[in-house]
Short mmCIF file of C-alpha atoms in Angstrom, two decimals:
data_model
loop_
_atom_site.label_atom_id
_atom_site.label_comp_id
_atom_site.label_asym_id
_atom_site.label_seq_id
_atom_site.Cartn_x
_atom_site.Cartn_y
_atom_site.Cartn_z
CA UNK A 1 0.39 10.20 -13.59
CA UNK A 2 0.31 12.69 -16.44
CA UNK A 3 2.74 15.49 -16.16
CA UNK A 4 1.85 19.11 -15.65
CA UNK A 5 2.88 20.00 -19.41
CA UNK A 6 0.22 17.48 -20.53
CA UNK A 7 -2.42 19.04 -18.00
CA UNK A 8 -1.67 22.39 -19.40
CA UNK A 9 -1.63 21.13 -23.20
CA UNK A 10 -5.21 19.17 -22.05
CA UNK A 11 -6.63 22.39 -21.38
CA UNK A 12 -6.96 22.68 -25.01
CA UNK A 13 -9.09 19.73 -25.03
CA UNK A 14 -11.61 21.15 -22.36
CA UNK A 15 -11.78 24.34 -23.95
CA UNK A 16 -15.40 25.51 -25.21
CA UNK A 17 -15.63 27.68 -28.20
CA UNK A 18 -19.12 28.93 -27.52
CA UNK A 19 -17.64 30.80 -24.32
CA UNK A 20 -15.02 32.30 -26.03
CA UNK A 21 -16.94 34.32 -28.78
CA UNK A 22 -15.08 37.37 -30.19
CA UNK A 23 -12.00 36.48 -27.49
CA UNK A 24 -8.46 37.00 -28.58
CA UNK A 25 -6.29 36.20 -25.60
CA UNK A 26 -3.00 34.66 -24.49
CA UNK A 27 -3.12 32.89 -21.08
CA UNK A 28 0.90 32.24 -19.99
CA UNK A 29 2.04 29.84 -17.19
CA UNK A 30 5.34 30.40 -15.61
CA UNK A 31 5.47 27.27 -13.63
CA UNK A 32 8.08 26.54 -10.70
CA UNK A 33 8.63 23.45 -8.51
CA UNK A 34 9.43 19.87 -9.70
CA UNK A 35 8.42 20.48 -13.25
CA UNK A 36 9.63 23.98 -13.91
CA UNK A 37 8.83 25.83 -17.53
CA UNK A 38 6.81 28.19 -19.10
CA UNK A 39 4.07 27.90 -21.61
CA UNK A 40 1.08 29.69 -23.21
CA UNK A 41 -2.49 28.92 -24.44
CA UNK A 42 -3.48 30.89 -27.51
CA UNK A 43 -6.94 31.63 -27.85
CA UNK A 44 -8.39 32.88 -31.17
CA UNK A 45 -11.29 32.61 -33.37
CA UNK A 46 -12.85 30.12 -31.16
CA UNK A 47 -9.69 27.91 -30.96
CA UNK A 48 -7.35 27.07 -28.28
CA UNK A 49 -3.84 26.20 -29.12
CA UNK A 50 -0.73 25.00 -26.71
CA UNK A 51 2.62 26.27 -27.13
CA UNK A 52 6.23 25.78 -25.39
CA UNK A 53 8.11 29.23 -24.36
CA UNK A 54 7.14 32.71 -23.06
CA UNK A 55 5.22 35.47 -25.23
CA UNK A 56 6.05 39.16 -24.57
CA UNK A 57 2.23 40.26 -24.72
CA UNK A 58 0.32 37.51 -22.35
CA UNK A 59 -3.22 38.94 -21.96
CA UNK A 60 -3.07 36.85 -18.62
CA UNK A 61 0.02 35.41 -16.70
CA UNK A 62 -0.31 32.51 -13.82
CA UNK A 63 2.81 31.99 -11.95
CA UNK A 64 2.23 28.78 -10.07
CA UNK A 65 3.88 25.91 -8.58
CA UNK A 66 3.60 22.70 -10.55
CA UNK A 67 2.04 20.53 -7.91
CA UNK A 68 -0.70 23.51 -7.18
CA UNK A 69 -1.80 23.51 -10.61
CA UNK A 70 -1.46 19.55 -11.17
CA UNK A 71 -4.19 19.71 -8.20
CA UNK A 72 -6.12 22.20 -10.03
CA UNK A 73 -6.25 20.25 -13.07
CA UNK A 74 -7.28 17.37 -11.62
CA UNK A 75 -10.63 18.86 -9.55
CA UNK A 76 -8.80 18.00 -6.44
CA UNK A 77 -8.29 21.90 -5.71
CA UNK A 78 -10.28 24.99 -6.47
CA UNK A 79 -8.65 27.47 -8.75
CA UNK A 80 -10.18 30.38 -6.98
CA UNK A 81 -9.60 28.74 -3.35
CA UNK A 82 -5.88 28.15 -4.20
CA UNK A 83 -5.67 32.23 -5.34
CA UNK A 84 -7.39 33.15 -2.07
CA UNK A 85 -4.70 31.15 -0.18
CA UNK A 86 -1.72 32.80 -2.10
CA UNK A 87 -0.98 29.53 -3.83
CA UNK A 88 -0.29 30.49 -7.20
CA UNK A 89 -0.27 34.41 -8.57
CA UNK A 90 -1.79 36.19 -11.47
CA UNK A 91 -0.88 39.45 -13.50
CA UNK A 92 -2.71 40.99 -16.18
CA UNK A 93 -6.39 40.74 -17.36
CA UNK A 94 -8.25 39.51 -13.77
CA UNK A 95 -11.67 39.26 -16.24
CA UNK A 96 -9.99 36.21 -18.42
CA UNK A 97 -9.24 34.74 -14.87
CA UNK A 98 -12.90 34.93 -13.96
CA UNK A 99 -13.72 33.43 -17.32
CA UNK A 100 -11.64 30.26 -17.07
CA UNK A 101 -14.27 28.16 -15.44
CA UNK A 102 -16.67 28.99 -18.40
CA UNK A 103 -13.75 28.65 -21.23
CA UNK A 104 -12.42 25.08 -19.75
CA UNK A 105 -15.28 22.88 -18.69
CA UNK A 106 -13.38 20.72 -16.15
CA UNK A 107 -16.74 19.55 -14.94
CA UNK A 108 -17.45 17.88 -17.95
CA UNK A 109 -16.28 14.40 -18.77
CA UNK A 110 -13.72 14.87 -21.27
CA UNK A 111 -14.77 13.37 -24.99
CA UNK A 112 -12.02 13.33 -27.49
CA UNK A 113 -13.98 10.83 -29.69
CA UNK A 114 -15.15 12.15 -33.24
CA UNK A 115 -18.41 12.21 -34.31
CA UNK A 116 -19.50 8.88 -36.00
CA UNK A 117 -19.92 10.79 -39.30
CA UNK A 118 -16.00 12.33 -39.33
CA UNK A 119 -14.31 10.59 -41.98
CA UNK A 120 -12.01 11.46 -44.99
CA UNK A 121 -13.72 13.16 -47.61
CA UNK A 122 -15.17 11.41 -50.72
CA UNK A 123 -18.08 9.18 -51.82
CA UNK A 124 -16.42 5.80 -50.40
CA UNK A 125 -17.92 6.16 -46.54
CA UNK A 126 -14.64 4.37 -45.19
CA UNK A 127 -13.39 5.48 -41.82
CA UNK A 128 -9.65 6.60 -41.55
CA UNK A 129 -8.40 3.43 -40.20
CA UNK A 130 -10.17 1.51 -42.92
CA UNK A 131 -8.53 3.41 -45.61
CA UNK A 132 -4.98 2.15 -43.67
CA UNK A 133 -6.43 -1.28 -44.61
CA UNK A 134 -6.96 -0.26 -48.05
CA UNK A 135 -3.65 0.87 -48.31
CA UNK A 136 -2.32 -2.29 -47.73
CA UNK A 137 -4.19 -4.29 -50.66
CA UNK A 138 -1.52 -3.64 -53.07
CA UNK A 139 1.02 -5.35 -50.80
CA UNK A 140 -1.26 -8.20 -50.07
CA UNK A 141 -1.27 -8.82 -53.91
CA UNK A 142 2.88 -8.52 -53.93
CA UNK A 143 3.13 -11.08 -50.72
CA UNK A 144 0.42 -13.33 -51.97
CA UNK A 145 0.44 -13.54 -56.06
CA UNK A 146 3.84 -12.07 -56.88
CA UNK A 147 4.94 -14.57 -54.07
CA UNK A 148 8.69 -15.35 -52.50
CA UNK A 149 9.79 -16.71 -55.83
CA UNK A 150 8.40 -13.96 -58.15
CA UNK A 151 5.83 -16.80 -59.56
CA UNK A 152 3.40 -14.06 -60.19
CA UNK A 153 5.66 -12.24 -62.36
CA UNK A 154 5.00 -8.73 -64.14
CA UNK A 155 1.19 -9.37 -64.13
CA UNK A 156 0.98 -9.39 -60.20
CA UNK A 157 3.43 -6.06 -60.15
CA UNK A 158 0.68 -4.66 -62.56
CA UNK A 159 -2.28 -5.34 -60.08
CA UNK A 160 -0.45 -3.84 -57.44
CA UNK A 161 0.41 -0.76 -59.32
CA UNK A 162 -3.24 -0.37 -60.63
CA UNK A 163 -4.46 -0.69 -57.23
CA UNK A 164 -1.92 1.71 -55.93
CA UNK A 165 -2.68 4.19 -58.53
CA UNK A 166 -6.40 4.13 -57.86
CA UNK A 167 -5.81 4.58 -54.30
CA UNK A 168 -3.78 7.94 -54.84
CA UNK A 169 -5.96 8.98 -57.49
CA UNK A 170 -8.83 8.85 -55.16
CA UNK A 171 -7.34 10.24 -52.40
CA UNK A 172 -5.88 13.42 -54.31
CA UNK A 173 -9.31 14.10 -55.64
CA UNK A 174 -10.98 14.17 -52.35
CA UNK A 175 -8.45 14.59 -49.68
CA UNK A 176 -4.89 14.03 -49.63
CA UNK A 177 -2.81 10.61 -50.29
CA UNK A 178 -0.74 9.76 -47.21
CA UNK A 179 3.24 8.64 -47.69
CA UNK A 180 2.27 5.40 -47.24
CA UNK A 181 -0.08 5.27 -50.41
CA UNK A 182 2.44 7.41 -52.57
CA UNK A 183 5.30 5.55 -51.38
CA UNK A 184 3.30 2.43 -52.42
CA UNK A 185 2.95 3.86 -55.80
CA UNK A 186 6.58 4.47 -56.66
CA UNK A 187 7.62 1.26 -55.84
CA UNK A 188 5.40 -0.67 -57.64
CA UNK A 189 5.69 1.81 -60.78
CA UNK A 190 9.64 1.37 -60.46
CA UNK A 191 9.49 -2.55 -59.97
CA UNK A 192 7.10 -2.97 -62.76
CA UNK A 193 9.38 -0.54 -65.25
CA UNK A 194 12.45 -2.69 -63.94
CA UNK A 195 10.98 -5.85 -64.57
CA UNK A 196 12.39 -6.27 -68.15
CA UNK A 197 15.68 -5.95 -67.37
CA UNK A 198 16.11 -7.10 -63.54
CA UNK A 199 13.54 -9.72 -63.64
CA UNK A 200 16.44 -12.00 -62.70
CA UNK A 201 16.88 -10.29 -59.37
CA UNK A 202 13.02 -9.04 -58.82
CA UNK A 203 11.63 -12.75 -58.96
CA UNK A 204 13.50 -13.99 -56.15
CA UNK A 205 13.98 -11.03 -54.33
CA UNK A 206 10.99 -8.33 -55.08
CA UNK A 207 8.77 -9.64 -52.48
CA UNK A 208 11.96 -9.11 -49.93
CA UNK A 209 12.85 -5.45 -51.00
CA UNK A 210 9.19 -4.47 -51.25
CA UNK A 211 8.77 -5.68 -47.58
CA UNK A 212 12.06 -3.77 -46.57
CA UNK A 213 10.83 -0.83 -48.59
CA UNK A 214 7.37 -0.61 -46.72
CA UNK A 215 9.26 -0.85 -43.40
CA UNK A 216 11.75 1.97 -44.41
CA UNK A 217 8.21 4.17 -45.47
CA UNK A 218 7.11 3.41 -42.09
CA UNK A 219 9.97 4.84 -40.09
CA UNK A 220 10.71 7.53 -42.28
CA UNK A 221 7.60 9.31 -41.03
CA UNK A 222 8.83 9.31 -37.87
CA UNK A 223 11.99 11.10 -38.50
CA UNK A 224 10.84 15.12 -39.34
CA UNK A 225 10.32 17.18 -35.98
CA UNK A 226 7.17 18.87 -37.79
CA UNK A 227 4.86 17.67 -40.44
CA UNK A 228 4.45 15.16 -41.83
CA UNK A 229 3.08 13.22 -38.43
CA UNK A 230 3.78 9.53 -37.75
CA UNK A 231 2.16 7.43 -40.54
CA UNK A 232 -0.52 5.67 -38.35
CA UNK A 233 -1.81 9.69 -37.10
CA UNK A 234 -2.89 10.43 -40.53
CA UNK A 235 -5.30 7.52 -40.19
CA UNK A 236 -6.22 7.14 -36.34
CA UNK A 237 -6.98 10.91 -36.32
CA UNK A 238 -9.99 10.70 -38.07
CA UNK A 239 -11.34 8.85 -34.86
CA UNK A 240 -10.90 11.92 -32.87
CA UNK A 241 -11.89 15.61 -32.42
CA UNK A 242 -9.49 17.98 -34.26
CA UNK A 243 -8.07 19.64 -30.87
CA UNK A 244 -6.41 16.29 -30.19
CA UNK A 245 -4.52 16.02 -33.76
CA UNK A 246 -1.54 17.96 -32.68
CA UNK A 247 -1.68 17.12 -29.14
CA UNK A 248 1.86 15.75 -28.00
CA UNK A 249 0.38 12.64 -26.17
CA UNK A 250 -1.60 11.52 -29.33
CA UNK A 251 1.76 11.99 -31.68
CA UNK A 252 3.81 9.96 -29.06
CA UNK A 253 1.32 6.93 -29.32
CA UNK A 254 0.99 7.21 -33.12
CA UNK A 255 5.00 7.28 -33.26
CA UNK A 256 5.55 4.43 -31.07
CA UNK A 257 2.58 2.34 -33.52
CA UNK A 258 4.25 3.61 -36.45
CA UNK A 259 7.99 2.95 -35.35
CA UNK A 260 6.72 -0.64 -33.97
CA UNK A 261 5.31 -1.48 -37.58
CA UNK A 262 8.07 -0.44 -39.21
CA UNK A 263 10.70 -2.42 -37.30
CA UNK A 264 8.02 -5.43 -37.56
CA UNK A 265 8.25 -5.03 -41.83
CA UNK A 266 12.19 -4.78 -41.52
CA UNK A 267 12.36 -7.80 -39.69
CA UNK A 268 10.09 -9.76 -41.85
CA UNK A 269 12.51 -8.67 -44.48
CA UNK A 270 15.45 -10.00 -42.48
CA UNK A 271 13.79 -13.30 -42.19
CA UNK A 272 13.35 -13.55 -45.96
CA UNK A 273 16.96 -12.91 -46.31
CA UNK A 274 17.92 -15.63 -43.93
CA UNK A 275 15.30 -17.91 -45.43
CA UNK A 276 17.62 -17.67 -48.71
CA UNK A 277 20.72 -17.64 -46.87
CA UNK A 278 19.68 -20.94 -44.44
CA UNK A 279 16.92 -23.07 -46.52
CA UNK A 280 16.99 -25.42 -43.67
CA UNK A 281 15.09 -22.73 -41.46
CA UNK A 282 12.35 -21.48 -43.93
CA UNK A 283 9.96 -23.57 -41.96
CA UNK A 284 10.87 -21.71 -38.79
CA UNK A 285 11.72 -18.22 -40.30
CA UNK A 286 8.09 -18.48 -42.31
CA UNK A 287 6.23 -19.01 -38.68
CA UNK A 288 8.21 -16.40 -37.29
CA UNK A 289 7.40 -14.08 -40.09
CA UNK A 290 3.69 -14.46 -39.67
CA UNK A 291 3.75 -14.78 -35.60
CA UNK A 292 5.45 -11.42 -35.43
CA UNK A 293 1.91 -9.99 -36.39
CA UNK A 294 0.23 -11.16 -33.13
CA UNK A 295 1.96 -9.19 -30.77
CA UNK A 296 2.09 -5.96 -33.27
CA UNK A 297 -1.90 -6.37 -33.37
CA UNK A 298 -2.53 -6.59 -29.85
CA UNK A 299 0.01 -3.78 -29.06
CA UNK A 300 -2.05 -1.67 -31.81
CA UNK A 301 -5.41 -2.32 -30.00
CA UNK A 302 -4.22 -1.84 -26.76
CA UNK A 303 -1.57 0.59 -26.32
CA UNK A 304 -3.84 3.83 -27.50
CA UNK A 305 -6.32 3.18 -24.97
CA UNK A 306 -3.30 3.74 -22.26
CA UNK A 307 -2.89 7.12 -23.84
CA UNK A 308 -4.32 9.08 -21.23
CA UNK A 309 -2.03 7.01 -18.66
CA UNK A 310 1.33 7.90 -20.19
CA UNK A 311 3.42 10.47 -18.58
CA UNK A 312 5.16 12.74 -21.06
CA UNK A 313 7.26 15.08 -19.26
CA UNK A 314 9.49 16.10 -22.40
CA UNK A 315 8.05 15.29 -25.35
CA UNK A 316 11.00 16.25 -27.24
CA UNK A 317 13.11 13.68 -25.78
CA UNK A 318 10.50 11.20 -26.36
CA UNK A 319 10.20 12.09 -29.77
CA UNK A 320 14.01 12.37 -30.32
CA UNK A 321 14.39 8.41 -28.82
CA UNK A 322 11.81 7.42 -31.63
CA UNK A 323 13.74 9.05 -34.22
CA UNK A 324 16.98 7.36 -33.48
CA UNK A 325 15.27 3.99 -33.45
CA UNK A 326 13.53 4.75 -36.72
CA UNK A 327 17.15 6.24 -38.09
CA UNK A 328 18.35 2.58 -36.86
CA UNK A 329 15.94 0.37 -38.80
CA UNK A 330 16.10 2.57 -41.66
CA UNK A 331 19.80 1.64 -41.88
CA UNK A 332 19.18 -2.17 -41.02
CA UNK A 333 16.51 -1.82 -44.20
CA UNK A 334 19.23 -0.58 -46.59
CA UNK A 335 21.99 -2.93 -45.34
CA UNK A 336 19.62 -5.80 -45.91
CA UNK A 337 18.37 -4.49 -49.43
CA UNK A 338 22.08 -4.19 -50.34
CA UNK A 339 22.38 -7.88 -49.38
CA UNK A 340 19.58 -8.83 -51.68
CA UNK A 341 21.57 -7.08 -54.34
CA UNK A 342 24.81 -8.80 -53.84
CA UNK A 343 23.41 -12.15 -53.74
CA UNK A 344 21.17 -11.32 -56.99
CA UNK A 345 24.54 -10.41 -58.79
CA UNK A 346 26.17 -13.63 -57.21
CA UNK A 347 23.34 -15.52 -58.57
CA UNK A 348 22.98 -14.00 -62.29
CA UNK A 349 27.17 -14.63 -62.36
CA UNK A 350 26.79 -18.16 -61.52
CA UNK A 351 24.00 -18.65 -64.08
CA UNK A 352 26.12 -16.76 -66.74
CA UNK A 353 29.18 -19.04 -66.29
#
């Protein structure tokens, strides 16, 4: 069951801009009962936005027990009937109260999917999630052609760099590159620049460090309390109407998916480190490397479909938990990277002696 906070926030998804022409108003909810809190909806220039906390000059204030407005939000109870029964109180512009049925179209099925032509700007007609696949092309070159032993050498790094540069240039020209795309460019540029001096370390460890860096990049986008959003949100948002892009449930779902994939990459990097330490386990670890992708892919497909069922009473607390797990993953990635550096130093010292 969805929380009352989600119900109030979801009112913006039911908002009908055509019914709010010329309207500038603030609708405040002072909620008591099982889910107490104060929230307000700001209506301005045909846009409805949800905010936590009170305002000093609300156009209309509704004081309601949480269970009453939850029943109104679900359609179980008529707002007008509830008011007549004194189940909630109002203060302020009664005219705004009378317009609520037209402003928030509760009778219509909620449609959050975007029009089929909504996509990132530019001449290449790719949907948002398709761009996520494009962003992985440089990494596929690293994993396949550079290889775990660095057999592809600097030419493979150069191809990855060229692909990353092309992606970032295109995205910067027509839209805005994501943290994933920019971080990929930085990594491949640094790896190629360091190749003449660090090839003895990069050859056996470049793919591993790249995978750990990839995981750290994804996990880092979970940390900020504000912008930027979790990495997958920058791609998946194009599938939905803009009103959903800042919705806490949408951000939570993408935070979970981004955290999961960040950890998948970190664990895959750890498997590479263990393979070097225990060559006898290389077959099992290689299988585990690929098998990790199966449940991750299934969760990626199925979890967003459960978004409407997720109860998110306190998004701040949920986000804090995700940030804690992301920070733990970043620490793990850093430790594993240090381990590869030390292993490389030992190997180089052995060759020198």
